mmCIF file of C-alpha atoms and ligand atoms in Angstrom:
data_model
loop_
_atom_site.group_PDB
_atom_site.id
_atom_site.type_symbol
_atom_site.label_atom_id
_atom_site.label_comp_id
_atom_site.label_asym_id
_atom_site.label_seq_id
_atom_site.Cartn_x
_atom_site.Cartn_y
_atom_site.Cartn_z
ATOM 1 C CA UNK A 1 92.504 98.360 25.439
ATOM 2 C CA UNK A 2 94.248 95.587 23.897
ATOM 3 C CA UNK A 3 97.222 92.696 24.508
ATOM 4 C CA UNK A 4 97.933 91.033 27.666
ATOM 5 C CA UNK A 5 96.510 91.649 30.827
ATOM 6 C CA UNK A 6 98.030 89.258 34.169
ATOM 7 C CA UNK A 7 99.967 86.158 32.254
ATOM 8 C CA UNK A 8 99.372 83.033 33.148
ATOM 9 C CA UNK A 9 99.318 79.542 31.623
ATOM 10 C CA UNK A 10 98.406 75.925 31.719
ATOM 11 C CA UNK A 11 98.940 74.675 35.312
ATOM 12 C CA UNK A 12 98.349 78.306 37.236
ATOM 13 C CA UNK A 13 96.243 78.903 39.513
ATOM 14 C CA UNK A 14 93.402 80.863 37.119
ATOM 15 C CA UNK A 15 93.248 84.570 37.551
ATOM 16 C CA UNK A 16 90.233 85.696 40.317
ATOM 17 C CA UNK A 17 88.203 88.470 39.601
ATOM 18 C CA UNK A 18 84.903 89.617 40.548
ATOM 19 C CA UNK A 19 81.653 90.101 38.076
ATOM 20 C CA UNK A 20 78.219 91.247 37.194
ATOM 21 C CA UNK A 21 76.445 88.437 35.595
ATOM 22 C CA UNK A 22 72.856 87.149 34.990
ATOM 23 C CA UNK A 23 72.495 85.402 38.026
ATOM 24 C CA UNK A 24 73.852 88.412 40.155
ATOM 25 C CA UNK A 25 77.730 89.282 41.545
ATOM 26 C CA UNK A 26 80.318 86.573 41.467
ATOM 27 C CA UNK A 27 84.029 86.086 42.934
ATOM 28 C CA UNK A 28 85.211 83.309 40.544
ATOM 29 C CA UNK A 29 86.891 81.251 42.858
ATOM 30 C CA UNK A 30 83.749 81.034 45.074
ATOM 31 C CA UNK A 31 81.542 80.457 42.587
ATOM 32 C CA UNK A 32 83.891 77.786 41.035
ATOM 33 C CA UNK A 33 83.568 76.260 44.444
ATOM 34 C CA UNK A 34 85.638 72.778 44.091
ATOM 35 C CA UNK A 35 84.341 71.707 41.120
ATOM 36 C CA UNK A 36 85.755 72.001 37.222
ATOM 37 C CA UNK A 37 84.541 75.049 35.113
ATOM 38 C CA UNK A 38 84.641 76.400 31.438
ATOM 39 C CA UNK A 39 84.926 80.031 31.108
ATOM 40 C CA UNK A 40 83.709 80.634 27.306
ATOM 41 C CA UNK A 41 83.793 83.999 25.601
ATOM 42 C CA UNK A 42 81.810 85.857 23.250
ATOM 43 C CA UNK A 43 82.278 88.680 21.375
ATOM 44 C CA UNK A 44 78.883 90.109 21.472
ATOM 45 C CA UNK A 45 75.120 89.855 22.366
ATOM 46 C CA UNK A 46 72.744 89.579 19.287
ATOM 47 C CA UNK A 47 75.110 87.916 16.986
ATOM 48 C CA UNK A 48 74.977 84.945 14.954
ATOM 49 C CA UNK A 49 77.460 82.833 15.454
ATOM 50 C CA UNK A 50 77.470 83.793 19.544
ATOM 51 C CA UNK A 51 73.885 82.286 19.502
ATOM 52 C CA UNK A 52 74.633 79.277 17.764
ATOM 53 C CA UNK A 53 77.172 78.596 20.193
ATOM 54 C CA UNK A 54 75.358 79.978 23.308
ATOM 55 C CA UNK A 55 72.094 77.268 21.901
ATOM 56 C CA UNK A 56 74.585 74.702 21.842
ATOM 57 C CA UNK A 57 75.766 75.304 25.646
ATOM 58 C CA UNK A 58 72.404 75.507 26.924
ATOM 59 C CA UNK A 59 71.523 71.480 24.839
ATOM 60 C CA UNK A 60 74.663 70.154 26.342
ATOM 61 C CA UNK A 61 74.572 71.388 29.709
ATOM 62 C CA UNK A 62 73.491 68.353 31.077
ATOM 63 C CA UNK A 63 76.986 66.499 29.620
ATOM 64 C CA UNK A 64 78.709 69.106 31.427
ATOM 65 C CA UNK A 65 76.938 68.791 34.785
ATOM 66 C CA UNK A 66 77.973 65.149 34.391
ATOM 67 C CA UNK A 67 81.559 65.895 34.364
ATOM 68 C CA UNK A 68 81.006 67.937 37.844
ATOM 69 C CA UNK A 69 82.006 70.742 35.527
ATOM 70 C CA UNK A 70 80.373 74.258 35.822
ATOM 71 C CA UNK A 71 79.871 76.603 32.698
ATOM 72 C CA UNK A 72 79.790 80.177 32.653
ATOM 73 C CA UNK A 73 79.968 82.345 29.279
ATOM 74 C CA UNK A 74 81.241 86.299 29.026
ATOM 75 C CA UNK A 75 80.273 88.752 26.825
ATOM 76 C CA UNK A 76 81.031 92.681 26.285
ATOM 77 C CA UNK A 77 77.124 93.908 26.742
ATOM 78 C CA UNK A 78 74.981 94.868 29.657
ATOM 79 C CA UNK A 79 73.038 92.199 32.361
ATOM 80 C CA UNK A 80 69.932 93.645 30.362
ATOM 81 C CA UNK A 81 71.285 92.803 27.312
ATOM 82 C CA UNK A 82 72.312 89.463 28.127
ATOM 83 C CA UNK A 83 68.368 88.967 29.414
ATOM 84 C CA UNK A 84 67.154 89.763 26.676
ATOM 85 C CA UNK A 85 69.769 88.004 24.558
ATOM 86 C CA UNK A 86 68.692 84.638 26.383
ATOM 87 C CA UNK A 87 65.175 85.022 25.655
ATOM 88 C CA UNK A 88 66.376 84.531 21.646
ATOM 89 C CA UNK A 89 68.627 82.179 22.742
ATOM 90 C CA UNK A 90 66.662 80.010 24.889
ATOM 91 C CA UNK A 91 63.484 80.075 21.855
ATOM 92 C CA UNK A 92 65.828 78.887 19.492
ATOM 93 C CA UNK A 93 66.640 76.132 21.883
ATOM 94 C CA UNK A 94 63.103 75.264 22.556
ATOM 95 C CA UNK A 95 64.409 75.087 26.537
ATOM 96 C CA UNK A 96 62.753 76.382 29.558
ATOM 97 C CA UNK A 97 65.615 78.009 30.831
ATOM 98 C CA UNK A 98 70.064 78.701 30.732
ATOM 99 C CA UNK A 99 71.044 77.434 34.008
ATOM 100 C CA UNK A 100 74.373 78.919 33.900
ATOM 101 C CA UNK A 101 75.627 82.831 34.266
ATOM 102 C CA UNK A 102 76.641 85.074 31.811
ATOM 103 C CA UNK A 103 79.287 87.665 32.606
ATOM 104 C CA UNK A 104 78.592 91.217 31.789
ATOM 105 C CA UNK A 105 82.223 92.652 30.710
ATOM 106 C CA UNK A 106 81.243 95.846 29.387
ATOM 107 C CA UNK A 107 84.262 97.806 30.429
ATOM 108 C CA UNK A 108 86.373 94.491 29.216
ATOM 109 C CA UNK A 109 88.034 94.774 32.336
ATOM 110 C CA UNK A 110 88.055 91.269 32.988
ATOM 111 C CA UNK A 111 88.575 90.152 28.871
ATOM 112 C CA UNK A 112 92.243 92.139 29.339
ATOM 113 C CA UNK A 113 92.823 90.554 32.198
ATOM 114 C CA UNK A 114 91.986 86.958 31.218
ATOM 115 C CA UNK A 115 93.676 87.931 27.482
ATOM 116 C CA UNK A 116 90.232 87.167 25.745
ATOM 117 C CA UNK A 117 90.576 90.486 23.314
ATOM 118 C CA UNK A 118 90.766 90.478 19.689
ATOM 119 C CA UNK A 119 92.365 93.704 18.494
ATOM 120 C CA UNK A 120 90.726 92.381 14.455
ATOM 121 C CA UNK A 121 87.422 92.581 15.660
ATOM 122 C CA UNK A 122 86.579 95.928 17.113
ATOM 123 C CA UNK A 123 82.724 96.786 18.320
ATOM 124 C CA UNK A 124 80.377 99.904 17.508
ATOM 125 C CA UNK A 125 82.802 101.848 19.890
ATOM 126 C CA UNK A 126 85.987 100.885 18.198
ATOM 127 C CA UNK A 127 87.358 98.743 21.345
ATOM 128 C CA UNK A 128 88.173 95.211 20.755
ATOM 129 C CA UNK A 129 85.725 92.638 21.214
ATOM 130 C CA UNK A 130 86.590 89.247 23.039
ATOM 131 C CA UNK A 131 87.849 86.643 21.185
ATOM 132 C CA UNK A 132 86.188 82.865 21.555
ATOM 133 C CA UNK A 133 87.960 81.919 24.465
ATOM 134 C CA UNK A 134 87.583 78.580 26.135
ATOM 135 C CA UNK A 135 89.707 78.058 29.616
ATOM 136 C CA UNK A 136 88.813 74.807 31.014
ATOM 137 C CA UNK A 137 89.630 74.880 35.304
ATOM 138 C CA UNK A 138 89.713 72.366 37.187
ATOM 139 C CA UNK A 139 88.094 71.867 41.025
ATOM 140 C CA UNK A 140 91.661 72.831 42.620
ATOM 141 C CA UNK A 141 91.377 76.204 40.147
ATOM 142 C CA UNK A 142 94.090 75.630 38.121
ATOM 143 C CA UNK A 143 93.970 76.352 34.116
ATOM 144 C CA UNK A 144 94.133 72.990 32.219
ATOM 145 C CA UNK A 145 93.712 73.916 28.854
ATOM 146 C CA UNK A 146 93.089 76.686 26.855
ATOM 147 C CA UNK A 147 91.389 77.068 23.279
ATOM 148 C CA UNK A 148 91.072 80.319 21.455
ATOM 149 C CA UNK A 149 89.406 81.107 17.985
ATOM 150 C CA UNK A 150 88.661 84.079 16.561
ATOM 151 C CA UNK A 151 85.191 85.622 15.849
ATOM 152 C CA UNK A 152 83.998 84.061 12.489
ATOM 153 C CA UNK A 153 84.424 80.607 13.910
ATOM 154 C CA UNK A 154 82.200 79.003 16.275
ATOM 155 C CA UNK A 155 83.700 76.560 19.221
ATOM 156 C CA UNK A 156 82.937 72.572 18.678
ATOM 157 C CA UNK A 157 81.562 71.948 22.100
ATOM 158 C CA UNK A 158 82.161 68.177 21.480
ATOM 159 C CA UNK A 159 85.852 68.997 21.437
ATOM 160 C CA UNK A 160 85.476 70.789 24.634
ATOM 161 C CA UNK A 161 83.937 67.736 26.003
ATOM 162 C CA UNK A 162 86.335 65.418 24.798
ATOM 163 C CA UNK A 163 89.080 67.378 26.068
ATOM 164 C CA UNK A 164 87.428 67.495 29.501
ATOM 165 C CA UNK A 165 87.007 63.700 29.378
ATOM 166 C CA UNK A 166 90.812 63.149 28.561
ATOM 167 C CA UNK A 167 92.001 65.392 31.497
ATOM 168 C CA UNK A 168 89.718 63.946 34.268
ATOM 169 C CA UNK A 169 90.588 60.255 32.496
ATOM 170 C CA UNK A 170 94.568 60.777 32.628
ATOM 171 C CA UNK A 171 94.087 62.620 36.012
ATOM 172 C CA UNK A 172 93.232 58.636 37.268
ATOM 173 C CA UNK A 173 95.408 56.975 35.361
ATOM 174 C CA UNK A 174 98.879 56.791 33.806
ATOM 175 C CA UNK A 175 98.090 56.965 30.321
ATOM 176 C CA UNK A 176 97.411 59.715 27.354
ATOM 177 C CA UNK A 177 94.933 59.695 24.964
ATOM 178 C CA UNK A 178 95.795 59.468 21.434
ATOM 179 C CA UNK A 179 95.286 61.903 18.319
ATOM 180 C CA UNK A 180 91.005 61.864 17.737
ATOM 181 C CA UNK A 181 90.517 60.155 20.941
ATOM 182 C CA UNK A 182 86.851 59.613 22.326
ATOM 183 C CA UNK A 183 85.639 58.244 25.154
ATOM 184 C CA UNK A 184 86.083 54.301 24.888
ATOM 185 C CA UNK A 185 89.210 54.726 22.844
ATOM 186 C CA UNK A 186 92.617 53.106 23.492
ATOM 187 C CA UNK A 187 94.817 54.887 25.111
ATOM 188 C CA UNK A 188 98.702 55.225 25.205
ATOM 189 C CA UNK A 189 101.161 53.812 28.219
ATOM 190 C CA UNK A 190 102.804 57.576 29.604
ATOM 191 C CA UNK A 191 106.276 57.247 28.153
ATOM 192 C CA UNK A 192 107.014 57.661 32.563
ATOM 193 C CA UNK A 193 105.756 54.203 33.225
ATOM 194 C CA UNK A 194 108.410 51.947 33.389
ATOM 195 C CA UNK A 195 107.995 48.505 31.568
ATOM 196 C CA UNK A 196 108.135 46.079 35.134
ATOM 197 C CA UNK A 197 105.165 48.002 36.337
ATOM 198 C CA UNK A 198 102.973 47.609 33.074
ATOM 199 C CA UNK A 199 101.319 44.495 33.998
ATOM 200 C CA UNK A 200 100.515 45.564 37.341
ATOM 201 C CA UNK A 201 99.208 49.157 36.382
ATOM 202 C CA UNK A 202 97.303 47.535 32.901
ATOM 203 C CA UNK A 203 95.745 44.378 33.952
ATOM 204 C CA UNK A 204 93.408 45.038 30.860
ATOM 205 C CA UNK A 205 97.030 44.524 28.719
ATOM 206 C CA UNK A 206 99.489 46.946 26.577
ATOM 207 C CA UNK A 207 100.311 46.189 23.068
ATOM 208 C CA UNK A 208 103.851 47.591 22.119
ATOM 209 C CA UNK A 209 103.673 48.657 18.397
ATOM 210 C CA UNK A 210 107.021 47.876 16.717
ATOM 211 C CA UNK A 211 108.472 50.521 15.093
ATOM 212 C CA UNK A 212 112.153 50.783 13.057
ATOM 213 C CA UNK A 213 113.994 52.678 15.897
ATOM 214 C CA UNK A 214 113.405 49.624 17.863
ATOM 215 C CA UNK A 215 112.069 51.755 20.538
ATOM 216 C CA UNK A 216 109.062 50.742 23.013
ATOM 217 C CA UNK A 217 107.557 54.091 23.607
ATOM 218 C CA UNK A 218 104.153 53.541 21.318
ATOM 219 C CA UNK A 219 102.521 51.478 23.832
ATOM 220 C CA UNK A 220 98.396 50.838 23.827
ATOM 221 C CA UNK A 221 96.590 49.814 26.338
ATOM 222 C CA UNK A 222 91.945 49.870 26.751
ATOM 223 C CA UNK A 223 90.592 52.890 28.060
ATOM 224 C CA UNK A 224 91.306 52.015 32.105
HETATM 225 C C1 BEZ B 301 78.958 86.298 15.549
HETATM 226 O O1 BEZ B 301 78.757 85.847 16.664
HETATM 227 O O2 BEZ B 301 78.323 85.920 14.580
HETATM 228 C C2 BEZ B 301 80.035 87.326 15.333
HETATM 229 C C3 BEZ B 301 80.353 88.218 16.335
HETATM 230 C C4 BEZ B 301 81.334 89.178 16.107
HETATM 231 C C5 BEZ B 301 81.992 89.218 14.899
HETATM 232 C C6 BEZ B 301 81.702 88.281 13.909
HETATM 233 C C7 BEZ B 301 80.705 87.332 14.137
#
């Protein structure tokens, strides 16, 4: 089982389906419920790099909850494997407990149809594993962005944050954030914002940096 399952892409509606996880059945778009959600894949249980990540999740969870975002991770093996997966997981950690569910996708029905396989990395029973996949939703369900890396290398969760942070921002406000934004950071004037209504929609002030085409389009204004 590998390639595409039901395409969709930034600014769709994200694919429903229904799952086993640790914390019992889900329909996706209940469970997501209003609020954003990550969707992060794994390729396995009992792996290295899977736990790193999976440790990780379970420190930052509270930046997450923050951002009225939900997280949910998927891998290929059993709700008993996942248990006893977390028990590693959460010692490592040196936490009490992973508040979030983990999707047990062991017929990858729902990795073909969310297009999380990797047909490079196949598993003990030669079907492809799930890549890293990372589909950030927001609370009307639609796909906002989309990250995918392969097995060997683990997700930066501050990039995931950082991304969530610049969609929720520029959902507010007319601007864009800039190459290695963060939090705090200037931000650009949308190239849509016409120059008469600057100083009403930036009372904080734009600076226009000059550039040879003469153009005005680079224009900086604090984070709003
Ligand atoms: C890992 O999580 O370490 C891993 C999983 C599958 C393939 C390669 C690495």
């Amino acid at each position: 089982m590998t390639g595409a399952g039901i395409p969709f892409n930034i600014g769709d509606v994200f694919p429903n389906f229904t799952a086993q996880t640790t914390f019992g059945p889900i329909d996706f778009h209940k469970w997501i419920s209003g609020t954003w959600a990550v969707l992060f894949s794994h390729p396995a249980d009992y792996t290295p790099v899977c736990t790193t990540e999976m440790v990780r999740l379970v420190k930052l969870l509270p930046e997450f909850v923050t951002r009225d975002c939900k997280v949910i991770a998927l891998s290929i093996d059993s709700v008993e494997s996942h248990k006893g997966w977390i028990e590693d997981i959460l010692k490592v950690a040196e936490k009490p407990s992973l508040d979030f569910p983990v999707i047990a996708d062991e017929s990858r029905e729902i990795a073909y149809k969310l297009n999380m396989l990797d047909k490079d990395e196949l598993g003990k029973d030669g079907i492809p594993l799930t890549c890293r996949a990372v589909y950030i939703i927001d609370d009307r369900q639609k796909l906002r962005a989309s990250i995918c890396y392969p097995a060997t290398t683990g997700r930066n969760f501050d990039e995931i944050l950082r991304v969530i942070d610049s969609l929720q921002l520029t959902d507010k406000h007319s601007v864009a954030t800039p190459a290695d934004w963060k939090d705090g950071d200037a931000c650009m004037v949308l190239p849509t914002v016409k120059q008469e209504d600057v100083a009403k929609l930036f009372p904080a002030g734009v600076e226009v940096i000059p550039v040879p085409s003469g153009k005005t389009y680079l224009r900086k204004t604090p984070q709003p």
